[in-house]
Short mmCIF file of C-alpha atoms and ligand atoms in Angstrom, two decimals:
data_model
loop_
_atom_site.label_atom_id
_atom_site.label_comp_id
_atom_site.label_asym_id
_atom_site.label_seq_id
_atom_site.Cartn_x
_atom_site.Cartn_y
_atom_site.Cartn_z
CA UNK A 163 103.50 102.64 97.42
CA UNK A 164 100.37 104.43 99.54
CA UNK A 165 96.88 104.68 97.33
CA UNK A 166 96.07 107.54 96.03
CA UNK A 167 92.78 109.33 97.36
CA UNK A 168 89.72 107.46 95.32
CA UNK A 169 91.25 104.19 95.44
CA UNK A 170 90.76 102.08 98.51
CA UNK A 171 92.79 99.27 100.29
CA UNK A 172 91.24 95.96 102.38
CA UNK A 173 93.43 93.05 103.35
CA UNK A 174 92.07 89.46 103.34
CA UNK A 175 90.86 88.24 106.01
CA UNK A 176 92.04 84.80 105.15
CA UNK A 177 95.68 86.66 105.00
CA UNK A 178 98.00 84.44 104.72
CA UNK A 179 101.17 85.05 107.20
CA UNK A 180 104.05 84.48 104.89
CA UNK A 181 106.72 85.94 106.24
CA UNK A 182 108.10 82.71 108.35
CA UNK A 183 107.53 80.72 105.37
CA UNK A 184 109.35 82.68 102.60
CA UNK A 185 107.22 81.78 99.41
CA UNK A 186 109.02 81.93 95.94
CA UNK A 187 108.05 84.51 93.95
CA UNK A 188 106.01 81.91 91.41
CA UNK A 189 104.02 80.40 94.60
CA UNK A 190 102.91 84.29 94.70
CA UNK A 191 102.01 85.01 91.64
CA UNK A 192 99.99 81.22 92.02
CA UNK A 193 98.03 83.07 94.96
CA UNK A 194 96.99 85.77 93.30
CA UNK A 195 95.78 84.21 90.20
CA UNK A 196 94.17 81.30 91.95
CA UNK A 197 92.42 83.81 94.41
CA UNK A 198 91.30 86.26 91.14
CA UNK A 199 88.83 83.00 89.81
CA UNK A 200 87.86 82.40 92.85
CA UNK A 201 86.63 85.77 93.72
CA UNK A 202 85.75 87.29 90.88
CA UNK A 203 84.76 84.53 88.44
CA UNK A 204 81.12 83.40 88.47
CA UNK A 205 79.37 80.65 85.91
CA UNK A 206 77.43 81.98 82.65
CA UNK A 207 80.70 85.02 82.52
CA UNK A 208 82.69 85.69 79.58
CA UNK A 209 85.89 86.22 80.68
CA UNK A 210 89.60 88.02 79.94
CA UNK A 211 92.36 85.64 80.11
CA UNK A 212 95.49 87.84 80.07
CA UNK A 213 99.29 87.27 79.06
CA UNK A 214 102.34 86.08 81.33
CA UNK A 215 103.55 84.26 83.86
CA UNK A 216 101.22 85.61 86.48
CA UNK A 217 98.40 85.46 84.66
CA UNK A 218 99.00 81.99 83.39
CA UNK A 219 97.68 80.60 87.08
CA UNK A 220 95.04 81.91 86.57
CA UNK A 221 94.36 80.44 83.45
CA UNK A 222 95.03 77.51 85.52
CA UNK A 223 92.60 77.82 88.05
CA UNK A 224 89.92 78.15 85.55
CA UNK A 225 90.67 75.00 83.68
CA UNK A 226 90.12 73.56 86.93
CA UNK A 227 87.10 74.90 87.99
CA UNK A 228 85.67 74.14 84.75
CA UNK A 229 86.77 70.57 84.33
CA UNK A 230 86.23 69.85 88.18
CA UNK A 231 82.11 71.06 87.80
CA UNK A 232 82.49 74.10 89.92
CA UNK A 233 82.28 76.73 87.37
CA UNK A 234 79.72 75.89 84.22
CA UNK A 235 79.08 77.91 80.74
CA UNK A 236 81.99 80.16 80.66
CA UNK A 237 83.75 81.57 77.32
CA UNK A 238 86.86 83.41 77.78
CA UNK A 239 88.73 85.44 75.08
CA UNK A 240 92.68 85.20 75.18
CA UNK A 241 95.05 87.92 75.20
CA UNK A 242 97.74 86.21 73.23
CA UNK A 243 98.65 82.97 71.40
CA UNK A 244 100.13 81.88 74.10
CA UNK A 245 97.40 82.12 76.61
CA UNK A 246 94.58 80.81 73.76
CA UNK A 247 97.72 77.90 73.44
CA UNK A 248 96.93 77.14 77.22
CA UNK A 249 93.40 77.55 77.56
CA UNK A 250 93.13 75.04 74.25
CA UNK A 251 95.02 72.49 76.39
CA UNK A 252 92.74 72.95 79.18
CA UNK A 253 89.71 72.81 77.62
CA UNK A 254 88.49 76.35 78.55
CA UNK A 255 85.71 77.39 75.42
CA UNK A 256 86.81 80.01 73.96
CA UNK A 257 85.17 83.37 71.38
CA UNK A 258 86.47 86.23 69.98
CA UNK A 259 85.60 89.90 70.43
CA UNK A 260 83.76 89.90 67.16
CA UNK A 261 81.11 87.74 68.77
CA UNK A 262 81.18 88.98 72.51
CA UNK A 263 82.21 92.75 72.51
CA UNK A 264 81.32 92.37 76.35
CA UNK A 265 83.29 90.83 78.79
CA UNK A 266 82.08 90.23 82.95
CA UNK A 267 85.80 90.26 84.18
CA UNK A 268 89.45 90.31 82.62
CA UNK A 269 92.33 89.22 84.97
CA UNK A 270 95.56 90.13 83.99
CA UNK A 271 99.52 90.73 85.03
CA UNK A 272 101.29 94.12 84.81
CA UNK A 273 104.97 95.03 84.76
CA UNK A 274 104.24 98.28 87.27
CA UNK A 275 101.38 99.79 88.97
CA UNK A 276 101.05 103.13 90.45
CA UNK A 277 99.44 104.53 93.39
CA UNK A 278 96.57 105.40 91.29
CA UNK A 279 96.51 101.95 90.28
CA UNK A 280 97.81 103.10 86.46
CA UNK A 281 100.16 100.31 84.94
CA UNK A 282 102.86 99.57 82.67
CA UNK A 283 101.91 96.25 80.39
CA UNK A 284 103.51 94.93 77.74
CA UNK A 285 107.04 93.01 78.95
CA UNK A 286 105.87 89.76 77.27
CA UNK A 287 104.81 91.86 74.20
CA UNK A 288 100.84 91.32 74.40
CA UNK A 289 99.56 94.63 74.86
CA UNK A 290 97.87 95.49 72.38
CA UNK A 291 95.66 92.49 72.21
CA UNK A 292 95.44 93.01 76.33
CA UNK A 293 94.47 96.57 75.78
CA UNK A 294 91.27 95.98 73.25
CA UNK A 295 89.98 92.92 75.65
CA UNK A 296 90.44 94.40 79.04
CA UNK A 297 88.92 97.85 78.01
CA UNK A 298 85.90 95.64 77.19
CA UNK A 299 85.59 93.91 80.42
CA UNK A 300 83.25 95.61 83.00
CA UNK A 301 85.74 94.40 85.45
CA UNK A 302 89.73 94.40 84.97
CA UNK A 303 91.12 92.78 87.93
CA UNK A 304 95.07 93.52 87.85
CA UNK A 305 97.11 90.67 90.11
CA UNK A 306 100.82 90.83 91.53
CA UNK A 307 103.53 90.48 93.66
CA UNK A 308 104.79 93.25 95.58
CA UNK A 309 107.84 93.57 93.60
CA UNK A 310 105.17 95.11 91.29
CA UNK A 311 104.16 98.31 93.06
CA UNK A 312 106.16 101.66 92.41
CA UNK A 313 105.31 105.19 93.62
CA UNK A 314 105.68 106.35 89.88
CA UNK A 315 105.90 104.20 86.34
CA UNK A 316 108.44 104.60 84.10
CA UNK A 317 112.19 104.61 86.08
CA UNK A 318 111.17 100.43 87.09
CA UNK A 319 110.23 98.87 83.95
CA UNK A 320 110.76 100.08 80.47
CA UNK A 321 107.67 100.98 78.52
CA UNK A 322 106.99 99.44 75.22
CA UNK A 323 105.42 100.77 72.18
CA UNK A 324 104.13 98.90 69.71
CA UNK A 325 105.04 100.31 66.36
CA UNK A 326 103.95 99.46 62.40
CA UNK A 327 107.34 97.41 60.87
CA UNK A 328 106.93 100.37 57.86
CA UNK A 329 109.70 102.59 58.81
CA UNK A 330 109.81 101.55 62.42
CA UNK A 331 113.12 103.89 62.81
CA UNK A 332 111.60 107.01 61.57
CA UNK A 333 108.29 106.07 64.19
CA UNK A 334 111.02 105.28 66.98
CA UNK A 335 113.03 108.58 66.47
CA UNK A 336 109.53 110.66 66.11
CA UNK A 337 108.90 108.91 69.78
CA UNK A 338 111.86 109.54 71.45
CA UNK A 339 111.23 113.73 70.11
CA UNK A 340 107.95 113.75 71.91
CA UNK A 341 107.50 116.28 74.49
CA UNK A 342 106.62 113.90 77.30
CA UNK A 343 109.37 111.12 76.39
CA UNK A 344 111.58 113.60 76.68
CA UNK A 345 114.92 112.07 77.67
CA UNK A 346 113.95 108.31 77.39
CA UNK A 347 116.43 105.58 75.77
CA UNK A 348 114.03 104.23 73.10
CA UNK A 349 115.35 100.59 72.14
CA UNK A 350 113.96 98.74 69.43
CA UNK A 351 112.96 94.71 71.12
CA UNK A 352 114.87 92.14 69.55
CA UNK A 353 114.53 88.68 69.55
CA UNK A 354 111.83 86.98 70.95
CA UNK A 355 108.76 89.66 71.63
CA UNK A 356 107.67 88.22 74.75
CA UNK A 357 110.50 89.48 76.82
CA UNK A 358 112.31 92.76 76.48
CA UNK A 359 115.86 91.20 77.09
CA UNK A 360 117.33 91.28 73.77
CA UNK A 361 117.44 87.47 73.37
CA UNK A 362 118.22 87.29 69.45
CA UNK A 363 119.99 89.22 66.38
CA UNK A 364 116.60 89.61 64.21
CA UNK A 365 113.62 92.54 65.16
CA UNK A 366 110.77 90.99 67.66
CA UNK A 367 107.70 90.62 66.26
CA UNK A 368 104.35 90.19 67.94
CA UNK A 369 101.55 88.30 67.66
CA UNK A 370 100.26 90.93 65.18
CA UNK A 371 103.02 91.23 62.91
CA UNK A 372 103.94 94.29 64.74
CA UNK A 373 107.53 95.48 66.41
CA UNK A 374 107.82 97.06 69.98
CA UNK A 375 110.23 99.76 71.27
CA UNK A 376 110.66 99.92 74.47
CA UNK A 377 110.96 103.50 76.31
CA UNK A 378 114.07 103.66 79.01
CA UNK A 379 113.17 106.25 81.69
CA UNK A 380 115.69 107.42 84.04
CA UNK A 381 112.85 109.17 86.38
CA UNK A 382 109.45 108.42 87.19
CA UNK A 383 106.73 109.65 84.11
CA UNK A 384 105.11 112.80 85.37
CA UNK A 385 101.38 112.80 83.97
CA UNK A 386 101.30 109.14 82.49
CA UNK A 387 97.87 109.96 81.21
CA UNK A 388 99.07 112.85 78.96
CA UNK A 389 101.80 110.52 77.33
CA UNK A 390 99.48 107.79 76.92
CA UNK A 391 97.52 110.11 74.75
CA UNK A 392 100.46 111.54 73.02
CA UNK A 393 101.41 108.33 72.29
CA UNK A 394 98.53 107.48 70.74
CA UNK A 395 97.93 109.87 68.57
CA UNK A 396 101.74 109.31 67.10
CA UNK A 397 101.06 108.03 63.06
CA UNK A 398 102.77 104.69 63.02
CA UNK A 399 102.19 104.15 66.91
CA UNK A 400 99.23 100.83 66.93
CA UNK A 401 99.14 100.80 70.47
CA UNK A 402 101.65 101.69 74.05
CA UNK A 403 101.92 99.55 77.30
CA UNK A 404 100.31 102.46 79.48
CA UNK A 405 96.78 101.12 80.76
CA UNK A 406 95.08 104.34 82.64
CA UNK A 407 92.21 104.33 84.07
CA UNK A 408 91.22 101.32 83.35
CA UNK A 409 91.88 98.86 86.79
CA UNK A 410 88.93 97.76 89.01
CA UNK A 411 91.28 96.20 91.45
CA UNK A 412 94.48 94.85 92.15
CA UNK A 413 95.15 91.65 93.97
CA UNK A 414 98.65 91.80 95.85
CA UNK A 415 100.92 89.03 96.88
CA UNK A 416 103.41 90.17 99.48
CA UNK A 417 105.83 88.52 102.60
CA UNK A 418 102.55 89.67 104.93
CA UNK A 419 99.68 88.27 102.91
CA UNK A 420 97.29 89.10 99.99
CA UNK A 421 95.98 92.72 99.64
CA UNK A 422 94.00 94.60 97.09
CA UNK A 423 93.20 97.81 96.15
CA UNK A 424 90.51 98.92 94.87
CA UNK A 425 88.37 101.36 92.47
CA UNK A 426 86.13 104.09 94.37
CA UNK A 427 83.24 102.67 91.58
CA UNK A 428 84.25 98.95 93.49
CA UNK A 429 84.50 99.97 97.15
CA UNK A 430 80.65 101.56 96.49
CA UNK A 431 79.77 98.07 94.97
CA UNK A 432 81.10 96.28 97.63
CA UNK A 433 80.23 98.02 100.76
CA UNK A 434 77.19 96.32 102.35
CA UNK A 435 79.43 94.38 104.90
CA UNK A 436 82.92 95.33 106.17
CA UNK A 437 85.12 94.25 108.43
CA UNK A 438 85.30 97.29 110.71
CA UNK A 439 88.02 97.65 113.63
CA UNK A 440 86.25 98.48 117.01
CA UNK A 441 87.76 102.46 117.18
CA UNK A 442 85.95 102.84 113.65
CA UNK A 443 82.58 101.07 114.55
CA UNK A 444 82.41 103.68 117.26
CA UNK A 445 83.35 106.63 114.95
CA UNK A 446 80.65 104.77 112.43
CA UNK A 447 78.12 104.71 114.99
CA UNK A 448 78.84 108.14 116.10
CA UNK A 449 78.44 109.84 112.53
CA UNK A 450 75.56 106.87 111.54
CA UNK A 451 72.67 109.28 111.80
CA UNK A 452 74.04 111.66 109.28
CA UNK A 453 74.26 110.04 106.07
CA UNK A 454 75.74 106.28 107.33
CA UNK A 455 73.77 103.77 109.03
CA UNK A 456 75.98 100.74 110.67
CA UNK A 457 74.52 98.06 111.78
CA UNK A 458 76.13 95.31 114.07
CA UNK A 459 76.06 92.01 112.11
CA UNK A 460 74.63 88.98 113.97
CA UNK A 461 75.11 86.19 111.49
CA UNK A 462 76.33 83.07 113.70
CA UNK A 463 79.14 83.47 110.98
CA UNK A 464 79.78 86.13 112.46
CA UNK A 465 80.18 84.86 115.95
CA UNK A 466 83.38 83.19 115.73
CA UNK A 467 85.74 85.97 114.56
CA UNK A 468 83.76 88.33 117.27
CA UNK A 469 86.72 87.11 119.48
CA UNK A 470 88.93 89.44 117.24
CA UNK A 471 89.44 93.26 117.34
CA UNK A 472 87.14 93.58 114.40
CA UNK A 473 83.81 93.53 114.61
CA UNK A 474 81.25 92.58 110.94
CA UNK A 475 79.48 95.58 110.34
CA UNK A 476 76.43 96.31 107.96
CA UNK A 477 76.93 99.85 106.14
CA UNK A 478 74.16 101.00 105.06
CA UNK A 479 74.41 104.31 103.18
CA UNK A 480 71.01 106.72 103.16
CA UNK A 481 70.37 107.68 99.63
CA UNK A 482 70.12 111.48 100.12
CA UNK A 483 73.74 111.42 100.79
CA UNK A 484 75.66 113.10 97.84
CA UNK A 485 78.38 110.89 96.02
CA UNK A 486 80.82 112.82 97.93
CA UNK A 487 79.28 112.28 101.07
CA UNK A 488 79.69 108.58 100.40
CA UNK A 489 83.20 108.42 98.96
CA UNK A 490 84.58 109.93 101.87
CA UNK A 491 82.67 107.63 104.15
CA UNK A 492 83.94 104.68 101.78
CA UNK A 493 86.94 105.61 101.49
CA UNK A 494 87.17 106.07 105.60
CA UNK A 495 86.25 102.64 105.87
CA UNK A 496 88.12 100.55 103.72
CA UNK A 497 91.25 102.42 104.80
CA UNK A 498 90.94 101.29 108.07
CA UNK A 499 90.18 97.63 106.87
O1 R5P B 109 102.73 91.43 77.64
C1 R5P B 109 102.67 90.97 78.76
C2 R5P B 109 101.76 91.41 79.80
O2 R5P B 109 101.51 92.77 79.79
C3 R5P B 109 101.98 90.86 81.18
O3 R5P B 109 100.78 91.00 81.85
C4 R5P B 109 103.01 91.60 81.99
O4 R5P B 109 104.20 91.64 81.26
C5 R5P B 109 103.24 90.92 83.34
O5 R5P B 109 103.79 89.64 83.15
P1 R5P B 109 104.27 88.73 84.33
O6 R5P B 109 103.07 88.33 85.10
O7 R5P B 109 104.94 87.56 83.65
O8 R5P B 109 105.24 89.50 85.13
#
């Protein structure tokens, strides 16, 4: 797994080492959903809660931060009847998108993300309710483990369709014909819809009365965007468990620490102050009069992590510069976070 060009890496400072201590793969996915409230969660937001196991921390931390005083006026709209279950028992408020069509952030799980930060949802059967809030949010923040990433989607994790019950064989067979599933193993979920090991005799059903089948791949998906749409537009197809184009970040939980990626539109957002290595200060400095100016940062903050081989940096970027002036300069710099 390497980014893709447009999408741009950083590594926490407050990395965690992890590899002596070994965590288990739930105290991972407990880091990344803690650390998505506390960094992208502000009072007065309305806010995504997604669906599964990752994203149930933070759920979590949110309760917490509400009931402890340190976050005030938030609504948040759940992704599933499970989640709204949880955030009942917490005592998180919560609306509907018929009363708040816009949402500050979403923070959700995925079953797969690509080097272009594209994803496979929809293992614990919530898509489609994921898909209408998170394409609402102005943020979706995506977090993980490692065990997550994949250079392509499809081979990893099957993708599942959610299909109308009315002649959900016809709508599975007209699936399995189309020109970009060619050669997938479409299975129809049974049992319980929130996991996509058959787990019982009758047909899954999800929170919207719906069935899924779930698409085998035996190689990566090519152009995921061009199924996505052909999915779509299938009669009897509600919604599929490709989300494209839609990720502002993804937080990362791995043996050497948290990372995230981030959306080109982010990286702009966020660039005022980096974390700069010296060799790229210089190379900064060097091109500064151009169309970048860098400033040394002398916050007493500052001061203490001087000691390091990063120095804080103020990026300043002059306005003339064209958007792919400053993309490539962005880019340039977060990459060598
Ligand atoms: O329907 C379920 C969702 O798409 C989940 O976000 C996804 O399956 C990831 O779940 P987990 O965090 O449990 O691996």
């Amino acid at each position: 797994f390497a980014p893709a060009a447009g999408v741009s890496r950083s590594r926490s400072i407050s990395s965690l080492r992890m590899a002596e201590t070994a965590l288990s793969q739930d105290e991972l996915k407990k880091m990344v959903g803690y650390k998505s409230v506390d960094d992208y969660v502000e009072s007065g937001m309305v806010v995504g809660l997604g669906t599964g196991s990752t994203a149930y921390f933070a759920v979590e931390r949110l309760g917490q931060k509400l009931k402890d005083g340190e976050l005030k006026d938030i609504v948040a709209i759940p992704t599933s009847v499970r989640t709204k279950e949880q955030a009942e028992s917490l005592g998180i408020p919560l609306v509907t998108l018929d009363t708040h069509s816009k949402l500050d952030v979403a923070i959700d799980g995925a079953d797969e993300v690509d080097p272009d930060l594209n994803l496979v949802k929809g293992g614990g059967g919530a898509l489609l309710r994921e898909k209408m809030v998170e394409v609402c949010a102005d943020k979706f923040i995506v977090i993980v483990d490692e065990s997550k990433l994949c250079d392509g989607l499809g081979p990893g994790f099957p993708l599942p369709v959610e299909i109308t019950p009315f002649c959900h064989e016809h709508t599975l067979r007209t699936i399995a014909s189309l020109p970009t599933c060619e050669g997938c193993d479409a299975v129809l979920r049974m049992g319980s819809s929130s996991t996509n090991k058959p787990d019982g005799d009758e047909i899954a059903v999800t929170d919207n009365g719906n069935y899924i089948v779930d698409l085998h791949f035996k190689e990566a998906i090519k152009d995921a965007p061009a199924m996505a749409s052909e999915l779509k537009n299938t009669v009897g197809v509600v919604d599929h468990g490709l989300f494209c184009d839609m990720t502002t970040a993804v937080i990362i939980a791995g043996s050497d620490g948290i990372s995230s990626y981030c959306s080109m539109a982010l990286a702009l957002a966020k660039v005022p102050t980096a974390w700069v290595p010296k060799h790229v200060l210089r190379h900064a400095l060097l091109i500064s009069n151009s169309q970048m100016r860098v400033k040394k940062e002398r916050s007493r903050s500052t001061k203490t992590i001087l000691h390091g081989r990063k120095r804080k940096v103020r990026v300043k970027l002059n306005k003339k510069s064209t958007l792919a002036d400053r993309k490539e300069q962005v880019a340039y710099l977060h990459l060598c976070l």
